[in-house]
Amino acid sequence: MLPIQIDYKRCNGCGICEKNCPGDLIYSDEKTGLPYIKYPDECWFCGACRIDCPKNCLDIKFPLTSL
Amino acid sequence: MHSEHFIQTDVLVVGGGSAGTMAALEAKKQGVDVVLVDKAGIYRSGCGAAGNDHFLSVLETGPDWDTPEVFLKWYQRLTQGLVDTKIAENTFLKRSKQLTVELEEMGIPMKEGEDGGYIRTRSFAQPGDYFINFDGRALKPKISKIAESAGVKFITNVAVVDLLTNQGKVVGAVGFHIRTGEFYIFQAKAVVLATGNATRMYENPSGLPFNAWHSPYNTGSAQAMALRAGAEVKNPEFVNYTITPKNFSASALNAVVGMGGYLVNAKGERYVFKYHEKGEQGPRWAMPWGTYWEEVEGRGPCYFDLRHLSDSAKKHLIEHLLPVDKNTFMDYCEQKGIDPGTDLMEVQISEGQHPAFLGSVSGIFVDEHCRTTVPGLYAGGACAVGIGSLAGSMCFGQAAGAEAGAYAQGTEMSELVQPQVDELRELTYAPMSSRGDFNYTEAENKLRQIMSDYVSISRNEEGLAAGLSELKALKKLFGQIKAENGHDLMRTHELRDLLLISKAITTGALDRKESRFGLSHYRRDFPETKEEWHKSTHLSLKDGVLNIRYVEPYN
């Protein structure tokens, strides 16, 4: 389970989440230009990716051991 | 061969969080060229990346407690004289009132009261309501934009590895781009370090090392670079703990106790009074200390209890404080299936980390002008010992930037020492050509195991000595970590810094034969606080060896 879930139906590939992530964990797919979580184990659950998302298409999903 | 960038500037600020951004902006106001470099982006970087809810400020509104004098007296008591209060006086108290007004002018909602005034609360044994409850979700992007518009040159995604020196002076730094691997050489008249505190050295209760109280991307690089450049680090043995929600190391304690929330044990008893006369209104260290003993003696688990609060207090806490400080707080509650207003919320003692809050006494040693012991090197914010919290860090950074800017104006640019640059270039990329087969995660897990087993809450002579020898063994394995790309290289250099900080913690802890500040330094073999140890540890690094000198407390 990824800590950051992206709704690709709504995502416009603007890149703000990638730019915002303080751990540089989000990359853009070279072909589609859409973001993906490259280093899910290094997430701080800070929400910086979601806070400025213009399409509101990010969800934070806590791993079971962090609940 | 990686391509190279050479950047010359008057002032280089390393770390683009709240302190570093303020330092860069303030240095720029002195009329000098300023470069701000961060390994992440800058608009959402540092501990305040996604927001903050409390802004410490002395506003001089009339009551005695709202004056610099009363604040300073309290701060002196809180830090037991181990911090020079002249720093708080010169950086924070000269700026906090003005900064409050400036933030308001920037459009940050500071006055959230129904009457249009400030909402101010107190916590952690403060003599007055110094914490403005505000909505700081837009703070970091706003100040970043102002700094960039003022002409500060932003360099993002570049991790700084080490400082450059020439004849005992700091003259620049080197780093690399965390995606492309390109090499960066900076030449500067003055450098301000502001990379925050140090995390990820201790196992996280959830088993997820990046699920940290403060930003897990803060890895003590300023402290490590300062040591390697000849500066001193103060009181590293005091590792800090707080109380966080179970399995989620989010900030919450300040908001909860500030609103009058309780801590209760499994029997429903408020237990903090047993350990400090002020109970939940006592200093922060009293709460992890008390929780530790409740659990050890079989009265855990422990909980936040907010059920007695008024509906308006609950609403303020749940809508305005918790999700502003930690943007995902209510997601956690929802996914865990708890309502903080009606349910008890289980808590835990957080993982240990090098401090970043008000009252911490550990970090780079600076004077009241934010100068380290090395000419040309300044520090501010949570990486240095001065004054903590978001507002403290912003003011501290602002002061460091002003001082560095003024120094740069009266200084000539010094030459870089080419062999030093070449040596550091080689060191930077060594993990890319390593023939070893460890990855950074394996080595970092080993570090956490050592620190948690031997240098955490319950310390003794033999354990600390064992920890030190394990750290030395891990240091020898460092060359066998293989980095495949820029990201791996960043994490590997973070580990290099964390190893040095861990060694500093262990060295200080082994020598200090007493206990002080609750769990921060609790020696089972010397459980009492001793007057002869009422002094500060100052560590410096020479030829790979950490040397200690002790400095008497400030009165």
Coordinates of C-alpha atoms in Angstrom, one line a residue:
Chain A
M1 CA 0.0 0.0 0.0
L2 CA 1.5 3.3 -1.0
P3 CA 1.3 6.1 1.6
I4 CA 0.3 8.6 -1.1
Q5 CA -2.5 7.6 -3.4
I6 CA -2.9 9.5 -6.6
D7 CA -6.2 9.6 -8.5
Y8 CA -4.9 9.5 -12.0
K9 CA -8.3 10.3 -13.4
R10 CA -8.1 13.8 -11.9
C11 CA -4.3 14.4 -12.0
N12 CA -3.2 16.9 -14.6
G13 CA 0.5 16.3 -14.2
C14 CA 1.3 19.8 -13.0
G15 CA 4.3 18.6 -11.0
I16 CA 3.5 20.6 -7.8
C17 CA 3.5 17.5 -5.6
E18 CA 6.9 16.5 -7.0
K19 CA 8.3 20.0 -6.3
N20 CA 6.8 20.2 -2.8
C21 CA 7.9 16.9 -1.4
P22 CA 10.6 17.7 1.2
G23 CA 12.1 14.2 0.8
D24 CA 12.2 14.2 -3.0
L25 CA 10.2 11.0 -3.1
I26 CA 7.8 11.8 -5.9
Y27 CA 9.1 11.6 -9.5
S28 CA 7.3 12.1 -12.9
D29 CA 7.0 9.3 -15.3
E30 CA 9.1 10.1 -18.4
K31 CA 6.4 8.8 -20.8
T32 CA 3.1 10.0 -19.2
G33 CA 4.4 13.0 -17.3
L34 CA 2.3 11.9 -14.3
P35 CA 3.7 11.6 -10.8
Y36 CA 4.5 8.4 -9.0
I37 CA 5.9 7.6 -5.5
K38 CA 9.4 6.3 -6.0
Y39 CA 10.5 6.0 -2.4
P40 CA 7.3 5.2 -0.4
D41 CA 9.3 4.0 2.7
E42 CA 10.7 7.5 3.2
C43 CA 7.4 9.3 3.6
W44 CA 7.0 11.7 6.5
F45 CA 3.2 11.8 6.1
C46 CA 3.5 15.6 6.2
G47 CA 0.9 16.3 3.5
A48 CA 3.1 18.9 1.6
C49 CA 2.3 17.0 -1.7
R50 CA -1.4 17.3 -1.1
I51 CA -1.7 20.8 0.4
D52 CA -1.2 22.7 -2.9
C53 CA -2.6 20.1 -5.3
P54 CA -4.9 22.1 -7.7
K55 CA -7.0 18.9 -8.6
N56 CA -7.3 17.6 -5.0
C57 CA -6.3 14.2 -6.3
L58 CA -4.0 13.0 -3.5
D59 CA -4.9 10.9 -0.5
I60 CA -2.7 10.0 2.5
K61 CA -3.0 6.4 3.4
F62 CA -1.2 5.5 6.7
P63 CA 0.6 2.1 6.8
L64 CA -1.0 -0.3 9.3
T65 CA 2.0 0.0 11.7
S66 CA 1.6 3.8 11.9
L67 CA -2.0 3.6 13.2
Chain B
M1 CA 32.8 12.6 -14.6
H2 CA 30.0 14.8 -13.3
S3 CA 29.6 18.3 -14.7
E4 CA 30.4 21.2 -12.4
H5 CA 28.8 24.4 -11.4
F6 CA 30.8 27.2 -9.8
I7 CA 28.8 29.8 -7.9
Q8 CA 30.3 32.9 -6.2
T9 CA 28.2 34.9 -3.7
D10 CA 28.7 37.2 -0.7
V11 CA 26.6 35.1 1.6
L12 CA 25.7 31.4 1.2
V13 CA 22.8 30.1 3.4
V14 CA 22.7 26.3 3.7
G15 CA 19.2 25.0 4.5
G16 CA 15.9 26.6 3.2
G17 CA 13.6 25.9 6.1
S18 CA 12.0 28.7 8.2
A19 CA 15.4 29.8 9.7
G20 CA 17.4 29.6 6.5
T21 CA 14.8 31.5 4.4
M22 CA 14.7 34.3 6.9
A23 CA 18.5 34.4 7.1
A24 CA 18.8 34.7 3.3
L25 CA 16.1 37.4 3.1
E26 CA 17.7 39.4 5.9
A27 CA 21.2 39.1 4.5
K28 CA 19.8 40.3 1.1
K29 CA 18.4 43.4 2.8
Q30 CA 22.0 44.3 3.7
G31 CA 22.6 44.8 0.0
V32 CA 24.8 41.8 -0.6
D33 CA 24.5 38.8 -3.0
V34 CA 22.8 35.9 -1.3
V35 CA 22.4 32.2 -2.4
L36 CA 20.1 29.9 -0.5
V37 CA 20.7 26.2 -1.1
D38 CA 18.5 23.3 0.0
K39 CA 18.5 19.6 -0.9
A40 CA 14.7 19.8 -1.4
G41 CA 12.7 22.5 -2.9
I42 CA 12.4 25.7 -0.8
Y43 CA 8.7 26.6 -1.1
R44 CA 7.7 23.7 1.0
S45 CA 10.8 22.7 2.9
G46 CA 11.9 22.1 6.5
C47 CA 9.8 21.3 9.6
G48 CA 7.3 23.9 8.7
A49 CA 6.8 22.5 5.1
A50 CA 3.1 22.0 5.4
G51 CA 2.3 24.4 8.3
N52 CA 2.6 25.4 11.9
D53 CA 0.1 26.4 14.5
H54 CA 2.0 28.1 17.3
F55 CA 4.0 31.3 17.0
L56 CA 6.0 32.3 20.1
S57 CA 6.0 36.0 20.7
V58 CA 6.5 38.5 23.5
L59 CA 4.2 41.4 22.6
E60 CA 4.6 43.7 25.6
T61 CA 0.8 44.2 25.9
G62 CA 0.9 45.3 29.6
P63 CA 1.1 42.3 31.9
D64 CA 4.4 41.5 33.6
W65 CA 4.8 38.2 31.9
D66 CA 4.6 39.8 28.5
T67 CA 7.9 41.5 28.9
P68 CA 11.4 40.5 27.7
E69 CA 12.6 40.5 31.3
V70 CA 10.2 37.9 32.6
F71 CA 10.6 35.8 29.5
L72 CA 14.4 35.8 29.9
K73 CA 14.2 34.9 33.5
W74 CA 12.0 31.9 32.7
Y75 CA 14.2 30.9 29.7
Q76 CA 17.2 30.9 31.9
R77 CA 15.5 28.6 34.4
L78 CA 14.2 26.3 31.6
T79 CA 17.6 25.8 30.1
Q80 CA 19.3 25.6 33.6
G81 CA 21.8 28.3 32.5
L82 CA 23.3 26.0 29.8
V83 CA 22.2 28.5 27.0
D84 CA 23.5 32.0 26.8
T85 CA 20.3 34.1 27.2
K86 CA 22.1 37.0 25.4
I87 CA 21.3 35.0 22.2
A88 CA 17.6 35.0 22.9
E89 CA 17.8 38.6 23.9
N90 CA 19.7 39.7 20.8
T91 CA 17.9 37.5 18.2
F92 CA 14.4 36.6 19.5
L93 CA 13.3 39.4 21.8
K94 CA 14.5 42.2 19.6
R95 CA 12.5 40.7 16.7
S96 CA 9.5 38.6 17.7
K97 CA 7.0 41.5 18.1
Q98 CA 8.0 43.0 14.8
L99 CA 8.0 39.7 13.0
T100 CA 4.4 39.0 14.3
V101 CA 3.3 42.3 12.6
E102 CA 5.2 41.6 9.4
L103 CA 3.6 38.1 9.1
E104 CA 0.2 39.7 9.5
E105 CA 1.1 42.2 6.7
M106 CA 2.1 39.3 4.5
G107 CA -1.4 37.9 4.9
I108 CA -0.7 35.1 7.4
P109 CA -3.8 34.8 9.6
M110 CA -2.3 35.7 13.0
K111 CA -5.4 37.1 14.7
E112 CA -7.8 34.2 14.9
G113 CA -9.8 35.3 17.9
E114 CA -13.6 35.9 17.6
D115 CA -12.9 39.4 18.8
G116 CA -10.4 39.9 16.0
G117 CA -7.5 39.7 18.4
Y118 CA -4.8 37.1 19.0
I119 CA -5.5 33.8 20.6
R120 CA -2.6 33.2 23.0
T121 CA -2.0 30.1 25.1
R122 CA 0.8 28.9 27.3
S123 CA 2.4 25.5 27.7
F124 CA 5.6 23.8 29.1
A125 CA 5.8 25.9 32.3
Q126 CA 5.8 29.3 30.6
P127 CA 4.9 32.2 32.9
G128 CA 2.5 33.6 30.3
D129 CA 0.6 33.1 27.1
Y130 CA 3.5 33.4 24.7
F131 CA 2.1 31.1 22.0
I132 CA 0.0 32.8 19.4
N133 CA -2.4 30.2 17.9
F134 CA -2.3 31.0 14.2
D135 CA -2.9 29.4 10.8
G136 CA 0.6 28.9 9.4
R137 CA -0.2 26.7 6.4
A138 CA 0.8 29.4 3.9
L139 CA 3.8 30.6 5.9
K140 CA 6.6 28.7 4.2
P141 CA 5.6 29.5 0.6
K142 CA 4.9 33.1 1.5
I143 CA 8.3 33.9 3.0
S144 CA 10.0 31.9 0.3
K145 CA 8.3 34.0 -2.4
I146 CA 9.3 37.2 -0.6
A147 CA 12.9 36.1 -0.3
E148 CA 13.0 35.1 -4.0
S149 CA 11.4 38.3 -5.1
A150 CA 13.9 40.3 -3.0
G151 CA 16.7 38.8 -5.1
V152 CA 17.8 35.8 -3.1
K153 CA 19.1 33.2 -5.6
F154 CA 17.5 29.8 -4.9
I155 CA 19.4 26.6 -5.6
T156 CA 17.2 23.6 -5.0
N157 CA 17.8 19.9 -4.9
V158 CA 21.5 20.4 -4.1
A159 CA 22.8 18.6 -1.0
V160 CA 25.8 20.4 0.6
V161 CA 28.4 17.9 1.7
D162 CA 31.1 20.0 3.4
L163 CA 32.4 23.5 4.0
L164 CA 35.5 24.8 2.3
T165 CA 38.1 26.5 4.5
N166 CA 41.2 28.6 3.9
Q167 CA 43.6 29.4 6.8
G168 CA 41.0 28.8 9.4
K169 CA 38.2 30.7 7.7
V170 CA 35.1 29.3 6.0
V171 CA 35.2 30.3 2.4
G172 CA 32.5 28.2 0.7
A173 CA 31.1 24.8 0.4
V174 CA 30.6 21.9 -2.0
G175 CA 27.6 19.8 -2.8
F176 CA 25.8 17.8 -5.5
H177 CA 22.5 17.7 -7.2
I178 CA 20.4 14.9 -5.8
R179 CA 19.0 13.8 -9.1
T180 CA 21.6 14.6 -11.7
G181 CA 24.6 14.2 -9.5
E182 CA 26.2 17.4 -10.8
F183 CA 28.9 18.9 -8.6
Y184 CA 28.4 22.4 -7.0
I185 CA 31.3 24.5 -5.8
F186 CA 30.3 27.6 -3.8
Q187 CA 32.7 30.4 -3.0
A188 CA 31.4 32.9 -0.3
K189 CA 32.6 35.5 2.1
A190 CA 30.3 34.1 4.8
V191 CA 28.2 30.9 5.2
V192 CA 25.1 30.6 7.4
L193 CA 24.2 27.1 8.4
A194 CA 20.5 26.4 9.0
T195 CA 19.7 22.8 8.3
G196 CA 17.7 22.1 11.4
N197 CA 17.9 19.4 13.9
A198 CA 19.0 15.7 13.6
T199 CA 16.5 12.8 13.3
R200 CA 16.6 9.1 12.2
M201 CA 19.3 8.1 14.6
Y202 CA 16.8 6.2 16.8
E203 CA 14.3 3.4 16.0
N204 CA 10.8 4.7 15.6
P205 CA 8.1 3.1 17.7
S206 CA 6.1 2.4 14.5
G207 CA 9.1 0.7 12.9
L208 CA 9.0 3.3 10.1
P209 CA 12.1 5.5 10.5
F210 CA 10.9 8.4 8.4
N211 CA 7.7 8.6 10.5
A212 CA 9.5 11.2 12.7
W213 CA 8.4 13.9 15.1
H214 CA 10.3 16.6 13.3
S215 CA 11.3 16.4 9.6
P216 CA 13.1 13.1 8.9
Y217 CA 15.0 14.9 6.2
N218 CA 16.8 16.9 8.9
T219 CA 19.9 14.8 9.5
G220 CA 22.3 17.1 11.4
S221 CA 24.3 18.1 8.4
A222 CA 24.9 21.6 9.8
Q223 CA 26.2 20.2 13.1
A224 CA 28.4 17.6 11.3
M225 CA 29.8 20.1 8.8
A226 CA 30.5 22.6 11.6
L227 CA 32.4 20.0 13.5
R228 CA 34.4 19.0 10.5
A229 CA 35.2 22.7 9.8
G230 CA 36.6 23.2 13.3
A231 CA 33.5 24.7 15.1
E232 CA 32.1 23.4 18.4
V233 CA 28.9 21.5 19.1
K234 CA 27.4 22.0 22.5
N235 CA 25.7 19.4 24.9
P236 CA 25.1 16.7 22.3
E237 CA 24.3 14.1 24.9
F238 CA 20.9 15.6 25.6
V239 CA 18.7 13.7 23.2
N240 CA 15.1 14.8 23.3
Y241 CA 11.8 12.9 23.5
T242 CA 8.3 14.1 23.4
I243 CA 4.8 12.6 23.6
T244 CA 3.1 11.8 20.3
P245 CA 0.0 9.9 19.3
K246 CA 0.6 6.1 19.2
N247 CA 2.5 5.1 16.1
F248 CA 2.3 8.5 14.6
S249 CA 5.2 10.8 15.6
A250 CA 3.2 14.0 14.9
S251 CA 3.5 17.2 16.9
A252 CA 0.5 17.5 19.1
L253 CA 1.6 17.8 22.7
N254 CA 2.0 21.6 22.6
A255 CA -1.5 22.0 21.2
V256 CA -3.1 19.5 23.6
V257 CA -1.6 20.7 26.9
G258 CA -1.8 24.4 25.7
M259 CA -5.6 23.9 25.5
G260 CA -5.8 22.2 28.9
G261 CA -5.7 18.6 27.8
Y262 CA -4.7 15.8 30.3
L263 CA -2.4 12.8 30.2
V264 CA -3.9 9.8 31.9
N265 CA -2.7 6.3 32.5
A266 CA -4.5 2.9 32.1
K267 CA -6.3 3.5 35.4
G268 CA -7.5 6.8 34.2
E269 CA -5.3 8.8 36.6
R270 CA -3.6 12.0 35.7
Y271 CA 0.0 11.0 36.4
V272 CA 2.2 13.9 35.4
F273 CA 1.8 15.6 38.8
K274 CA 3.7 12.7 40.4
Y275 CA 6.8 13.7 38.4
H276 CA 6.4 17.5 38.3
E277 CA 4.5 19.9 40.5
K278 CA 2.9 21.6 37.5
G279 CA 1.6 18.4 35.9
E280 CA 0.8 18.8 32.3
Q281 CA 1.7 22.5 32.6
G282 CA 5.3 21.5 33.5
P283 CA 8.3 21.5 31.1
R284 CA 8.1 19.2 28.1
W285 CA 10.7 16.8 29.5
A286 CA 8.4 16.0 32.5
M287 CA 5.9 14.3 30.2
P288 CA 8.0 11.6 28.5
W289 CA 9.7 11.1 31.9
G290 CA 6.5 10.5 33.7
T291 CA 5.1 8.3 30.8
Y292 CA 8.2 6.2 30.9
W293 CA 7.8 5.4 34.6
E294 CA 4.1 4.7 34.3
E295 CA 4.8 2.2 31.5
V296 CA 7.8 0.6 33.3
E297 CA 5.8 0.2 36.5
G298 CA 2.8 -1.4 34.7
R299 CA 0.3 1.5 34.5
G300 CA 0.4 1.9 30.7
P301 CA -0.8 2.4 28.1
C302 CA -1.2 6.2 28.5
Y303 CA -3.5 8.5 26.7
F304 CA -4.4 12.1 25.8
D305 CA -7.7 12.9 27.5
L306 CA -9.6 15.8 26.0
R307 CA -13.1 14.8 27.0
H308 CA -13.4 17.5 29.7
L309 CA -12.7 20.4 27.4
S310 CA -15.4 22.8 26.4
D311 CA -17.0 22.4 22.9
S312 CA -15.3 25.5 21.8
A313 CA -11.9 24.4 23.1
K314 CA -12.3 21.0 21.3
K315 CA -13.4 22.7 18.1
H316 CA -10.3 25.1 18.2
L317 CA -8.0 22.1 18.8
I318 CA -9.5 19.8 16.2
E319 CA -10.1 22.4 13.5
H320 CA -7.4 25.0 14.0
L321 CA -4.4 23.5 15.8
L322 CA -3.9 19.8 15.2
P323 CA -4.4 19.7 11.4
V324 CA -2.6 23.0 10.9
D325 CA 0.5 21.8 12.7
K326 CA 0.4 18.4 11.0
N327 CA -1.6 18.5 7.9
T328 CA -2.5 14.8 8.0
F329 CA -3.5 14.7 11.7
M330 CA -7.2 14.2 11.1
D331 CA -6.5 11.6 8.4
Y332 CA -4.7 9.6 11.1
C333 CA -7.6 9.9 13.5
E334 CA -10.1 8.9 10.8
Q335 CA -8.1 5.9 9.6
K336 CA -7.4 4.8 13.2
G337 CA -11.1 5.3 14.0
I338 CA -10.9 7.7 16.9
D339 CA -12.5 11.0 17.6
P340 CA -10.0 13.0 19.7
G341 CA -12.9 15.0 21.4
T342 CA -14.7 12.0 22.7
D343 CA -12.2 9.1 22.7
L344 CA -9.0 8.7 24.7
M345 CA -6.1 8.9 22.3
E346 CA -3.2 6.5 23.1
V347 CA 0.2 8.1 23.2
Q348 CA 3.8 7.0 23.1
I349 CA 7.2 8.3 23.9
S350 CA 8.6 9.5 20.5
E351 CA 11.8 8.3 19.0
G352 CA 14.8 10.3 20.3
Q353 CA 16.1 13.2 18.2
H354 CA 18.5 16.0 18.5
P355 CA 16.3 18.9 19.7
A356 CA 14.4 21.5 17.9
F357 CA 12.2 23.0 20.5
L358 CA 12.1 25.8 23.0
G359 CA 14.5 25.1 25.8
S360 CA 16.8 22.7 24.1
V361 CA 20.5 23.1 25.0
S362 CA 22.1 21.1 22.2
G363 CA 23.5 22.1 18.8
I364 CA 26.2 24.3 17.2
F365 CA 27.8 26.7 19.7
V366 CA 27.3 30.3 18.6
D367 CA 27.6 33.7 20.4
E368 CA 24.9 36.4 20.5
H369 CA 25.9 37.5 17.0
C370 CA 25.2 34.0 15.7
R371 CA 29.0 33.5 15.1
T372 CA 30.5 30.0 15.5
T373 CA 34.1 29.7 16.7
V374 CA 35.2 29.7 13.0
P375 CA 35.5 33.0 11.2
G376 CA 33.0 33.4 8.4
L377 CA 30.7 30.7 9.7
Y378 CA 27.4 31.6 11.2
A379 CA 24.5 29.4 12.3
G380 CA 20.8 29.9 13.2
G381 CA 17.6 27.9 13.8
A382 CA 17.4 24.5 15.3
C383 CA 20.9 23.4 14.3
A384 CA 22.4 25.9 16.8
V385 CA 22.0 26.6 20.5
G386 CA 20.1 29.8 21.0
I387 CA 16.3 29.8 20.9
G388 CA 13.9 27.2 19.6
S389 CA 10.4 26.9 18.2
L390 CA 9.2 28.1 14.9
A391 CA 9.3 31.8 15.9
G392 CA 12.5 31.4 17.7
S393 CA 14.1 29.8 14.7
M394 CA 12.8 32.5 12.3
C395 CA 14.2 35.3 14.5
F396 CA 17.4 33.4 15.1
G397 CA 17.8 32.9 11.3
Q398 CA 17.0 36.5 10.6
A399 CA 19.7 37.6 13.1
A400 CA 22.3 35.2 11.6
G401 CA 21.5 36.5 8.1
A402 CA 21.9 40.2 9.2
E403 CA 25.2 39.4 11.0
A404 CA 26.6 37.4 8.1
G405 CA 25.5 40.1 5.6
A406 CA 27.2 42.8 7.6
Y407 CA 30.4 40.7 7.9
A408 CA 30.4 40.0 4.2
Q409 CA 30.2 43.7 3.4
G410 CA 33.5 44.3 5.2
T411 CA 35.3 41.3 4.0
E412 CA 37.2 40.4 0.8
M413 CA 36.5 37.1 -1.0
S414 CA 39.1 34.5 0.0
E415 CA 40.6 32.1 -2.5
L416 CA 39.5 28.4 -2.5
V417 CA 42.1 25.8 -1.8
Q418 CA 42.1 23.6 -5.0
P419 CA 43.4 20.4 -3.4
Q420 CA 40.7 20.7 -0.8
V421 CA 38.0 21.0 -3.5
D422 CA 39.5 18.0 -5.3
E423 CA 39.6 15.9 -2.1
L424 CA 36.0 16.7 -1.3
R425 CA 34.9 16.0 -4.9
E426 CA 36.4 12.5 -4.5
L427 CA 34.7 12.0 -1.1
T428 CA 31.4 13.1 -2.5
Y429 CA 31.3 10.6 -5.2
A430 CA 33.1 7.7 -3.5
P431 CA 29.8 5.8 -2.7
M432 CA 29.0 5.8 -6.5
S433 CA 32.2 3.7 -7.2
S434 CA 32.1 1.7 -4.0
R435 CA 32.7 -2.0 -4.5
G436 CA 30.7 -2.9 -1.4
D437 CA 27.2 -4.3 -1.5
F438 CA 25.4 -2.5 1.3
N439 CA 22.7 -0.1 0.5
Y440 CA 22.1 3.0 2.6
T441 CA 19.0 1.5 4.3
E442 CA 20.8 -1.4 5.7
A443 CA 23.6 0.7 7.1
E444 CA 21.2 3.3 8.5
N445 CA 19.1 0.5 10.2
K446 CA 22.4 -0.6 11.8
L447 CA 23.0 2.9 13.1
R448 CA 19.5 3.0 14.6
Q449 CA 20.0 -0.4 16.2
I450 CA 23.2 0.7 17.9
M451 CA 21.8 4.0 19.1
S452 CA 18.6 2.4 20.4
D453 CA 20.3 -0.5 22.1
Y454 CA 23.1 1.4 23.8
V455 CA 22.6 5.2 23.7
S456 CA 18.9 5.7 24.2
I457 CA 16.7 6.3 27.3
S458 CA 18.4 4.1 29.9
R459 CA 22.2 4.6 29.8
N460 CA 25.2 3.2 31.6
E461 CA 29.0 3.2 31.3
E462 CA 29.3 -0.2 29.8
G463 CA 26.5 0.2 27.4
L464 CA 27.7 3.6 26.1
A465 CA 31.2 2.2 25.7
A466 CA 29.8 -0.7 23.7
G467 CA 27.8 1.8 21.6
L468 CA 30.9 3.8 20.9
S469 CA 32.8 0.7 19.7
E470 CA 29.9 -0.4 17.5
L471 CA 29.7 3.1 16.0
K472 CA 33.4 2.9 15.1
A473 CA 32.9 -0.5 13.5
L474 CA 30.0 0.9 11.5
K475 CA 32.1 3.9 10.4
K476 CA 34.6 1.4 9.0
L477 CA 31.9 -0.2 6.9
F478 CA 30.8 3.2 5.5
G479 CA 33.0 2.8 2.4
Q480 CA 31.1 -0.3 1.5
I481 CA 27.8 1.5 1.0
K482 CA 27.0 1.5 -2.7
A483 CA 25.0 4.5 -4.2
E484 CA 23.4 3.9 -7.6
N485 CA 22.0 7.4 -8.1
G486 CA 21.8 10.9 -6.7
H487 CA 19.0 9.9 -4.2
D488 CA 21.1 7.1 -2.8
L489 CA 24.1 9.4 -2.7
M490 CA 22.0 12.0 -0.6
R491 CA 20.9 9.3 1.9
T492 CA 24.5 8.0 2.1
H493 CA 25.9 11.5 2.9
E494 CA 23.0 11.9 5.4
L495 CA 24.3 8.8 7.1
R496 CA 27.8 10.1 7.2
D497 CA 26.6 13.1 9.1
L498 CA 24.3 11.1 11.4
L499 CA 27.3 8.8 12.3
L500 CA 29.3 11.8 13.4
I501 CA 26.4 13.2 15.4
S502 CA 25.8 9.8 17.0
K503 CA 29.4 9.6 18.0
A504 CA 29.1 13.1 19.5
I505 CA 26.0 12.1 21.5
T506 CA 27.7 8.9 22.8
T507 CA 31.0 10.7 23.6
G508 CA 29.2 13.4 25.6
A509 CA 26.9 10.8 27.3
L510 CA 29.8 8.6 28.4
D511 CA 31.6 11.4 30.0
R512 CA 28.7 13.1 31.8
K513 CA 28.4 11.1 35.0
E514 CA 25.0 12.3 36.2
S515 CA 21.4 12.5 34.9
R516 CA 19.7 15.7 33.7
F517 CA 16.5 16.8 31.8
G518 CA 14.6 13.6 32.4
L519 CA 15.0 11.0 29.7
S520 CA 17.3 13.3 27.7
H521 CA 20.3 12.0 29.6
Y522 CA 19.3 9.3 32.1
R523 CA 22.3 7.4 33.5
R524 CA 21.1 4.3 35.4
D525 CA 24.6 4.2 37.1
F526 CA 24.4 8.0 38.0
P527 CA 20.7 8.7 38.4
E528 CA 21.0 12.0 40.3
T529 CA 21.5 15.5 38.9
K530 CA 24.8 16.7 40.3
E531 CA 25.9 20.2 41.0
E532 CA 29.5 19.5 39.8
W533 CA 28.0 18.5 36.4
H534 CA 26.0 21.8 36.1
K535 CA 28.0 22.8 33.0
S536 CA 28.0 22.5 29.3
T537 CA 29.8 20.0 27.1
H538 CA 31.6 21.6 24.1
L539 CA 32.8 19.1 21.5
S540 CA 35.3 19.8 18.8
L541 CA 36.8 17.5 16.1
K542 CA 40.5 17.2 15.5
D543 CA 42.1 14.5 13.3
G544 CA 39.0 12.4 13.6
V545 CA 38.9 12.6 17.4
L546 CA 36.2 14.3 19.4
N547 CA 37.6 16.4 22.2
I548 CA 35.6 17.7 25.2
R549 CA 35.9 21.0 27.1
Y550 CA 33.5 22.0 29.7
V551 CA 32.0 25.5 30.0
E552 CA 30.4 26.9 33.2
P553 CA 26.7 27.8 33.1
Y554 CA 25.6 31.3 32.4
N555 CA 24.2 33.2 35.3

